[in-house]
Tab-separated table of C-alpha atoms in Angstrom:
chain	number	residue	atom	x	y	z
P	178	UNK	CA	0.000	0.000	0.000
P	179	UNK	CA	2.882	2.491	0.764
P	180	UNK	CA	3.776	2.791	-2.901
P	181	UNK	CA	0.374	3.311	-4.031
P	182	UNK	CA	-1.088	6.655	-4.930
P	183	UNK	CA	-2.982	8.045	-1.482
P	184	UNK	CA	-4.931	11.479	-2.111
P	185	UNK	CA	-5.961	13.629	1.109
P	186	UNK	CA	-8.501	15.764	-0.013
P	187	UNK	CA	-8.708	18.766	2.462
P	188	UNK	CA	-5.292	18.132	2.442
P	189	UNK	CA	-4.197	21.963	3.807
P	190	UNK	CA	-6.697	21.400	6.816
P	191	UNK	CA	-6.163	20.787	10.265
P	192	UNK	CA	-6.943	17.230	9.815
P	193	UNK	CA	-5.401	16.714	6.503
P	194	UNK	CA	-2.122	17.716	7.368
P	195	UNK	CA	-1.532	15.791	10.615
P	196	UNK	CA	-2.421	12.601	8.270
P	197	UNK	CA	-0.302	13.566	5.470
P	198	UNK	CA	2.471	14.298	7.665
P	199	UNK	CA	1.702	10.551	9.409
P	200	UNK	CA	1.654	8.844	6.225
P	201	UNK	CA	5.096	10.128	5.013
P	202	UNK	CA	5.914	8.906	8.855
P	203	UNK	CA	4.422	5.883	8.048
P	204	UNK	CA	6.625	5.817	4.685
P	205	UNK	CA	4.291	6.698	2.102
P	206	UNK	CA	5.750	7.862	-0.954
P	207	UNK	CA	3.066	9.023	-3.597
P	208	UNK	CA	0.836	11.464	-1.520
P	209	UNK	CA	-1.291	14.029	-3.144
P	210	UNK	CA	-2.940	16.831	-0.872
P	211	UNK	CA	-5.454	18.641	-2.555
P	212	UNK	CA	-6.865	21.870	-1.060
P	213	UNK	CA	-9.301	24.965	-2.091
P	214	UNK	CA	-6.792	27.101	-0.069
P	215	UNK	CA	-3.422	28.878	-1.519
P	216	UNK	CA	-0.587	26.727	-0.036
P	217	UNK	CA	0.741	29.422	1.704
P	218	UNK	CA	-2.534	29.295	3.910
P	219	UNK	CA	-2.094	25.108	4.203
P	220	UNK	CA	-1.697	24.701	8.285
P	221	UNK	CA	0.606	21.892	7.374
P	222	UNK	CA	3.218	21.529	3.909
P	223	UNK	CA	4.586	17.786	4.084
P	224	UNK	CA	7.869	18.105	2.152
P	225	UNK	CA	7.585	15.345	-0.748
P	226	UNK	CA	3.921	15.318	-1.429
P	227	UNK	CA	2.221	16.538	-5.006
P	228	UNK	CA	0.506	19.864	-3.799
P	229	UNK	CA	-2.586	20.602	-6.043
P	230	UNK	CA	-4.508	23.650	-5.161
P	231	UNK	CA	-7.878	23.019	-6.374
P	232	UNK	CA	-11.968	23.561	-5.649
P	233	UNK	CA	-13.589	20.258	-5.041
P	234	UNK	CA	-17.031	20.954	-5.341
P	235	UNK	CA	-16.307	20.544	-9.185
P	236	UNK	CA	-16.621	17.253	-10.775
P	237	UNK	CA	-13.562	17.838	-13.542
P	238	UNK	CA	-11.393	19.219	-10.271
P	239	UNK	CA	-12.228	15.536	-9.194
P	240	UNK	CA	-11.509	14.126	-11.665
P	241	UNK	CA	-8.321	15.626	-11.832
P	242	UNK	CA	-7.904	15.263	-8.436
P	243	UNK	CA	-8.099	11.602	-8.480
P	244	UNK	CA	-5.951	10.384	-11.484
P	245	UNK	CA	-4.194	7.509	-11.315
P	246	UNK	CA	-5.084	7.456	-7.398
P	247	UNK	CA	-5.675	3.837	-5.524
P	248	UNK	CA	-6.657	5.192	-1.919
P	249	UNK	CA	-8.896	8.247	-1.148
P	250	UNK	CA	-9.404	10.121	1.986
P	251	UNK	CA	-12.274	12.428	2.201
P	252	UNK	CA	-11.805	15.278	4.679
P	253	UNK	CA	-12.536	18.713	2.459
P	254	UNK	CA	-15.225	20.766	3.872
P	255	UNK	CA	-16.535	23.782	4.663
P	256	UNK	CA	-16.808	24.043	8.651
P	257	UNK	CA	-15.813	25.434	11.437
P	258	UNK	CA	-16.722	25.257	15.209
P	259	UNK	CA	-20.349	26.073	16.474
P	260	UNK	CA	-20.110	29.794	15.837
P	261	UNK	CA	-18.929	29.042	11.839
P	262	UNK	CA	-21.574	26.020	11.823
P	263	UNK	CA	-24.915	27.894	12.969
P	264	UNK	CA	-24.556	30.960	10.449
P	265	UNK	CA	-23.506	29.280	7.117
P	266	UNK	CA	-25.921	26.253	6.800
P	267	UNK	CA	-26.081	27.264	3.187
P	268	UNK	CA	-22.192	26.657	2.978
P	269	UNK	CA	-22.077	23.833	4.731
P	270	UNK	CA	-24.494	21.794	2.853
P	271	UNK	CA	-22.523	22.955	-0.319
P	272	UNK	CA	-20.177	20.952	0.724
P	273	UNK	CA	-22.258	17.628	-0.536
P	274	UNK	CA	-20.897	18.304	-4.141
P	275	UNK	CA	-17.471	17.605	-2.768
P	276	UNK	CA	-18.525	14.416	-1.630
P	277	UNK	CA	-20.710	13.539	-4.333
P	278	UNK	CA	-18.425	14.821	-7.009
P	279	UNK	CA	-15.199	12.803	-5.451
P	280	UNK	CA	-17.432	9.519	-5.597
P	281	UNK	CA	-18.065	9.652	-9.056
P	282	UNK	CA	-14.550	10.146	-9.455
P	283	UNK	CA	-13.559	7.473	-7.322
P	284	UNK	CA	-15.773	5.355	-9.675
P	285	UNK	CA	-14.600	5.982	-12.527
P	286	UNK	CA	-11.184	6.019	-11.597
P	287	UNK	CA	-11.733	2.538	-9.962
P	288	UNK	CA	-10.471	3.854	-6.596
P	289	UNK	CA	-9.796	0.707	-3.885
P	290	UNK	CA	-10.694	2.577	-1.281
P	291	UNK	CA	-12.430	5.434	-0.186
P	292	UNK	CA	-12.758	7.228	3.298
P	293	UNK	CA	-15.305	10.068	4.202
P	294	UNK	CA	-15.044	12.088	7.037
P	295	UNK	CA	-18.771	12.086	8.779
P	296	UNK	CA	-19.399	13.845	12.364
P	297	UNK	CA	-21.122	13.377	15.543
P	298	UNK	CA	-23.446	16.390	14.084
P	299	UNK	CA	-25.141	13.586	12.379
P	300	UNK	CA	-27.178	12.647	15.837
P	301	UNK	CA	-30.348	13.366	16.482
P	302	UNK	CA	-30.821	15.882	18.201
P	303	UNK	CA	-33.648	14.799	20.523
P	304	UNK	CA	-30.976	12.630	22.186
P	305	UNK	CA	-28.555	15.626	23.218
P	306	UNK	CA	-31.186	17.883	25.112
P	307	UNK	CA	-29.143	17.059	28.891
P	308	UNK	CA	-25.900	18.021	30.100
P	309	UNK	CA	-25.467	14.212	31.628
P	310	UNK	CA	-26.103	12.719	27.965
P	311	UNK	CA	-25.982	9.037	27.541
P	312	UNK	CA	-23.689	8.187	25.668
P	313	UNK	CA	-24.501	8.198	21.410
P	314	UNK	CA	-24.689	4.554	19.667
P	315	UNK	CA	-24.495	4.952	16.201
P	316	UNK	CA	-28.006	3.712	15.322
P	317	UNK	CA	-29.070	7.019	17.519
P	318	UNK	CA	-28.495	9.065	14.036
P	319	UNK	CA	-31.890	7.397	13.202
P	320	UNK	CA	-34.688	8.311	12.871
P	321	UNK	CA	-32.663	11.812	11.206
P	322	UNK	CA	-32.596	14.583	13.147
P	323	UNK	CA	-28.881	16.176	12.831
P	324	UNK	CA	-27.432	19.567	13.277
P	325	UNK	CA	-29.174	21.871	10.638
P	326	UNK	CA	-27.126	22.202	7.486
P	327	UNK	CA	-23.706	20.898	8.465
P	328	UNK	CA	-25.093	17.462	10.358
P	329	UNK	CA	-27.907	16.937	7.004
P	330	UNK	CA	-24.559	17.230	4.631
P	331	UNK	CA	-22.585	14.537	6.801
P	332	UNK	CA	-25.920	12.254	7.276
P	333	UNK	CA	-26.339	12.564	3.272
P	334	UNK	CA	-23.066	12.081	2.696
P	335	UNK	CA	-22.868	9.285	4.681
P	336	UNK	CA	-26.071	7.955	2.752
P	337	UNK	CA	-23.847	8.547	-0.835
P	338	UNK	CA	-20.973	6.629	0.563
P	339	UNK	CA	-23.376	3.728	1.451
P	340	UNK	CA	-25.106	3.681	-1.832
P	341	UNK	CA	-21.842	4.045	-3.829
P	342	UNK	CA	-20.931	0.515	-2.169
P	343	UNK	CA	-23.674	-1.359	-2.538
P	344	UNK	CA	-24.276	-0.233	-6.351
P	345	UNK	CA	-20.734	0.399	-7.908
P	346	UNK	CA	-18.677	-1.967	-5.356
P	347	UNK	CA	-16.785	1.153	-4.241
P	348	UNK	CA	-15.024	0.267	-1.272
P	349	UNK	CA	-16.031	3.080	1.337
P	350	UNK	CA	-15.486	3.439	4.928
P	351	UNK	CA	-16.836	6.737	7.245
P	352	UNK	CA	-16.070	7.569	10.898
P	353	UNK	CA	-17.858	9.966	12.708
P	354	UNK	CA	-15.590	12.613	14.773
P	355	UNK	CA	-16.540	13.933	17.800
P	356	UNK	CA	-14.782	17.253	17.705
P	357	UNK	CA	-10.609	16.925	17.516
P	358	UNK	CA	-8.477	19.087	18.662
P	359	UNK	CA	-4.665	19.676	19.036
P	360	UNK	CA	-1.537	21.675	17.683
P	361	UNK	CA	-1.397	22.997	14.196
P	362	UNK	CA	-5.267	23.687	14.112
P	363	UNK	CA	-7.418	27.008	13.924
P	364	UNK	CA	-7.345	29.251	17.131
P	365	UNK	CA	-8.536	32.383	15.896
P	366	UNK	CA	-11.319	33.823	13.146
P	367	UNK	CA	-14.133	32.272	13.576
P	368	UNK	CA	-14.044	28.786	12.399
P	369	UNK	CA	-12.206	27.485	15.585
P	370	UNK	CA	-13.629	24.676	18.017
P	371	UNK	CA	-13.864	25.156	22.113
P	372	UNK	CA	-10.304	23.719	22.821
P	373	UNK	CA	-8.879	26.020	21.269
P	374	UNK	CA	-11.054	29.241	21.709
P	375	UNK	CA	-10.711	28.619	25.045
P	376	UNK	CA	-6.700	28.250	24.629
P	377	UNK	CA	-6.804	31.443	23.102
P	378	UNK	CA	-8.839	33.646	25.848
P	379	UNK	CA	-6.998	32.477	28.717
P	380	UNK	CA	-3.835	33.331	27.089
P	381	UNK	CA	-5.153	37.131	25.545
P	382	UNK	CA	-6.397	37.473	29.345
P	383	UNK	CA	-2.745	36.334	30.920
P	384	UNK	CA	-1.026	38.434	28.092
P	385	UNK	CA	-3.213	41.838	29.136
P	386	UNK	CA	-3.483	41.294	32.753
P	387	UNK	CA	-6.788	41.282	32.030
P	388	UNK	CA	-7.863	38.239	34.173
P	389	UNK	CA	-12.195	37.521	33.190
P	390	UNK	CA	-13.021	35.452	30.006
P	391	UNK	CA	-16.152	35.134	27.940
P	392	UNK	CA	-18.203	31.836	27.481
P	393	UNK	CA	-20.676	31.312	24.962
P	394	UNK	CA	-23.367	29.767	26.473
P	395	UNK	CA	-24.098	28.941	30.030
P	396	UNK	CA	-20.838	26.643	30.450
P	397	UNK	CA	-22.581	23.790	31.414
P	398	UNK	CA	-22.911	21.961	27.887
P	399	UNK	CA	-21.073	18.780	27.695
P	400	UNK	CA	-18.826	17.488	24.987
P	401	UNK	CA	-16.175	14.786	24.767
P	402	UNK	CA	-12.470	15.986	23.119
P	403	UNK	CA	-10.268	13.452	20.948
P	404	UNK	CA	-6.771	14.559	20.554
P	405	UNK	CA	-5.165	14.784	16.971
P	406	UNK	CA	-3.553	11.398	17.283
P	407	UNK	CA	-6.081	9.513	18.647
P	408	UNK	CA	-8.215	10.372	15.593
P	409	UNK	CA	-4.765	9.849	12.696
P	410	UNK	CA	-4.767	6.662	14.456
P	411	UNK	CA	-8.560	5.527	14.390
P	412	UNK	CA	-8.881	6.828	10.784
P	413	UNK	CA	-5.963	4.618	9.481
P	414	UNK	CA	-7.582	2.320	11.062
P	415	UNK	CA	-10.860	2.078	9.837
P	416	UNK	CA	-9.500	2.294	6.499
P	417	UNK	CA	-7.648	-0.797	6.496
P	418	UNK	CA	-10.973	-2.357	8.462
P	419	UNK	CA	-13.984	-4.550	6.937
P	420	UNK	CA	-16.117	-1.968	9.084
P	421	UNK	CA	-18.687	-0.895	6.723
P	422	UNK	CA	-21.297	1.484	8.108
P	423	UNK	CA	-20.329	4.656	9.988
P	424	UNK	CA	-18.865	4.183	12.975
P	425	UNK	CA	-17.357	6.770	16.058
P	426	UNK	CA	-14.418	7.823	16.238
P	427	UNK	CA	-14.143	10.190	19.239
P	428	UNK	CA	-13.300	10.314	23.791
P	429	UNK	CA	-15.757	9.475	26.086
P	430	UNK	CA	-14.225	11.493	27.966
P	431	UNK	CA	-17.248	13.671	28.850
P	432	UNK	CA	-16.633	17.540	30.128
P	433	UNK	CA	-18.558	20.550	30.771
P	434	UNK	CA	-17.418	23.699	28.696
P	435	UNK	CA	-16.826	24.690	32.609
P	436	UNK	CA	-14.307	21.870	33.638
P	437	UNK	CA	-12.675	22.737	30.090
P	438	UNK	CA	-11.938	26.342	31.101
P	439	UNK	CA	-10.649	24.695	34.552
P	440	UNK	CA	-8.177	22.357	32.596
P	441	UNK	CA	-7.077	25.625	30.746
P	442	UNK	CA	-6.679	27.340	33.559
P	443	UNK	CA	-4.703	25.236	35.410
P	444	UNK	CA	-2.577	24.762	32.691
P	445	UNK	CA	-1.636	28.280	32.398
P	446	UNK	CA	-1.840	29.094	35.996
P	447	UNK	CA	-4.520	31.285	36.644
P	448	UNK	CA	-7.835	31.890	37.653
P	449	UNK	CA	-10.243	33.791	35.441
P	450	UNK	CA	-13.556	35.469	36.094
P	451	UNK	CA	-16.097	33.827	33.669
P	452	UNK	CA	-18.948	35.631	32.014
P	453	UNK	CA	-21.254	33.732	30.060
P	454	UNK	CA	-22.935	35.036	26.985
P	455	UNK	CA	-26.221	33.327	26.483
P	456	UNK	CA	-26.515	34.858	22.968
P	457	UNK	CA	-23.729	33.037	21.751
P	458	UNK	CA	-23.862	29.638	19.523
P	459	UNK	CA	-23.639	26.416	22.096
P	460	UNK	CA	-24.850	24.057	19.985
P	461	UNK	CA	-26.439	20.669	21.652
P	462	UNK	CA	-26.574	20.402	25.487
P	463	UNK	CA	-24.471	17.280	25.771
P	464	UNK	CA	-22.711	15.116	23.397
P	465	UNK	CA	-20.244	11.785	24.074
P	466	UNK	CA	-18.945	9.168	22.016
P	467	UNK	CA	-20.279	5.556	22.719
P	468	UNK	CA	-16.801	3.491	21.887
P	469	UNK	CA	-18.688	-0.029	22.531
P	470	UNK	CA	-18.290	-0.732	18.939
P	471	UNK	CA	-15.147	0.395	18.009
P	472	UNK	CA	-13.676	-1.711	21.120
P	473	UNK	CA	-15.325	-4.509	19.805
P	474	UNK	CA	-14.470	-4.326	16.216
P	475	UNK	CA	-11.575	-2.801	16.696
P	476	UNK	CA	-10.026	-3.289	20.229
P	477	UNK	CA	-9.219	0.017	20.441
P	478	UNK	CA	-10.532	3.194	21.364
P	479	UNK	CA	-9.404	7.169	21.748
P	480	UNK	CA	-7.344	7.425	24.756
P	481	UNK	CA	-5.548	10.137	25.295
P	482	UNK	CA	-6.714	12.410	28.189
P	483	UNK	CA	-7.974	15.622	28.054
P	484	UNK	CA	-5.271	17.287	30.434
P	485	UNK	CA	-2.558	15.663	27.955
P	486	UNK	CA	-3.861	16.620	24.724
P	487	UNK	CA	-4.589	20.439	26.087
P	488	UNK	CA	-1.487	21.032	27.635
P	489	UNK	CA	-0.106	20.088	24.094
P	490	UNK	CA	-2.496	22.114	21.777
P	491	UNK	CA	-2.287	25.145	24.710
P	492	UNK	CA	1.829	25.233	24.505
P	493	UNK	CA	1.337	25.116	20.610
P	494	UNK	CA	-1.118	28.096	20.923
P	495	UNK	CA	0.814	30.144	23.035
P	496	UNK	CA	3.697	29.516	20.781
P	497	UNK	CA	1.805	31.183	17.969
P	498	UNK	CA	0.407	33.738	19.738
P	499	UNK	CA	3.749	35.287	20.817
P	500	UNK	CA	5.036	34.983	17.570
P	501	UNK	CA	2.105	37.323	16.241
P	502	UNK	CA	3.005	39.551	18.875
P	503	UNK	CA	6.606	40.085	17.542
C-alpha cells in the first residue's frame, strides 16, 4: 500500500495535514494533498507530497484530483466550530458536491478505497437535550434529526458513501468525529472549536493582565475531546478495516465547557472570572462518544486524556500567539 497513490482531499486542513504528515511517517511515498486554499494558507506543507490547489465541489477538479489514485481520503469541507456552523448552513451543505463529485470520481477512476469524514453532528438531536447525555450509539443518528445544514450534509453524505458501495462496489469506509483538537489547528477567526477558543482567551487574558473570560453559552454543555492522534490513528484504522457502516471515532471522555476552562486554567496558571454570553452559539446540550463498537471491532478506542492533549495544543497556541506579537 505504501507505494500506491494516497490522495488527502482537504489536504491543507487541520486534519489533513496531521495525516499527510503521518503517512510520510508511516513511509508513504506518492501522496497528493489537494486543497481549495493557496498553499501558503495550508496549516501543514509535508515536504515530498504533489501539492494541487484546487476547488472540489467541481466534478472535472475531481476528476483531476483523483488520477491515477488507488486510496482516497475524504476530509474537504466547509466548517468550522459552532459559531462558523450555525450561520452558514447554506455553505455547509454545499459541501455535498465535494462528496458527491469525489465519488463519481472514485468510480470511474476505480479507486480501492475510499474514506469520508462524517461527524457526531449527524445525531439526532432529541438525544442531546441534557448536560449528563448518555452516551450516542451509532443507530441514535436514526430516525434523522442532525445539526441543521452541516449534520444533514454529513448524514447525506454518509447515505452517498453507502449507496456508492452497494451499487458500484466502491469500497467506502466513514467515521464519525466527535470534535478533535490539538496543535497545528485554527485558534482564531471564527471557524475554531472550544479547545482552542478557550486556549486562546486564557492566554489574551494572561497576556493583558486582564484576568475575566467570555463563554458562549451557560458553560454547562457537555462534549467529549479526541486529541489529533487519537483520531490519525482511528482513521488509518478504519481504512484498512472490513467496518462498513459509519462508525465513532471520538473520547468518552465527557466535560462541561466549565471543567474545560478549569483544565485551561490550570494549565496556564490562573484563575479567570467567567462571564457567560447566552446569545452566543452552544450548539447541543451534551454530546459523548459511545466506543462499545469500536472496542469490539476494533479493540481500540481514543485514549488520550484531556489534560494531555490540552497542555499540548495550549503550549502550541501560546507559541503562535507570541510569535504574532513580535
Amino acid at each position: 500500500m505504501n507505494s500506491k497513490m494516497t490522495v488527502v482531499c482537504g489536504g491543507g486542513g487541520f486534519i489533513g495535514g496531521h495525516l499527510l504528515a503521518e503517512l510520510k511517517r508511516q513511509g508513504h511515498t506518492n501522496l497528493r494533498a489537494v486543497d481549495i486554499k493557496p498553499v501558503s494558507e495550508w496549516y501543514q506543507v509535508t515536504p515530498g507530497v504533489e501539492n494541487l490547489v484546487m476547488d472540489l465541489k467541481g466534478r472535472e477538479a475531481c476528476q483531476k484530483a483523483l488520477k491515477g489514485a488507488n486510496i482516497v481520503f475524504n476530509l474537504a469541507a466547509d466548517m468550522g466550530g459552532m459559531g462558523f456552523i450555525e450561520n452558514n448552513r447554506a455553505l455547509c451543505m454545499l459541501s455535498v458536491l465535494i462528496n458527491t463529485h469525489l465519488l463519481l470520481a472514485a468510480r470511474e477512476a476505480g479507486i480501492e478505497r475510499y474514506f469520508y469524514a462524517s461527524s457526531a453532528c449527524v445525531y439526532n438531536a432529541d438525544k442531546q437535550r441534557d448536560v449528563h447525555v448518555t452516551a450516542l450509539k451509532e443507530e441514535d443518528a436514526y430516525p434523522a434529526m442532525p445539526e441543521d445544514g452541516y449534520g444533514w450534509e454529513k448524514l447525506f453524505s454518509e447515505r452517498m458513501c453507502r449507496h456508492f458501495r452497494e451499487d458500484f462496489g466502491l469500497l467506502t469506509r466513514s467515521a464519525r468525529f466527535h470534535n478533535v483538537y490539538g496543535p497545528h489547528g485554527t485558534w482564531e477567526g471564527g471557524r475554531e472549536k472550544a479547545p482552542a477558543a478557550i486556549c486562546r482567551k486564557v492566554i489574551e487574558a494572561k497576556m493583558a493582565g486582564k484576568h475575566e473570560i467570555e463563554i458562549w453559552g451557560d458553560g454547562h454543555q457537555t462534549r467529549s475531546f479526541m486529541f489529533i492522534d487519537d483520531c490519525l490513528h482511528g482513521i488509518l484504522a478504519i481504512m484498512a478495516s472490513d467496518i462498513l457502516e459509519p462508525i465513532n471515532l471520538g473520547s468518552s471522555e465527557l466535560v462541561s465547557i466549565n471543567q474545560l476552562v478549569d483544565i485551561v486554567e490550570d494549565i496556564a496558571s490562573i484563575k479567570l472570572r467567567r462571564t457567560y454570553n447566552l446569545k452566543a452559539p452552544k450548539g447541543v446540550n451534551g454530546r459523548n462518544s459511545d466506543n462499545t463498537l469500536i472496542k469490539k471491532l476494533l479493540g481500540w478506542e481514543p485514549n488520550i486524556r484531556l489534560r494531555v492533549g490540552m497542555e499540548k495544543t495550549y503550549r502550541w497556541i501560546y507559541d503562535q500567539m507570541q510569535q504574532s506579537k513580535a
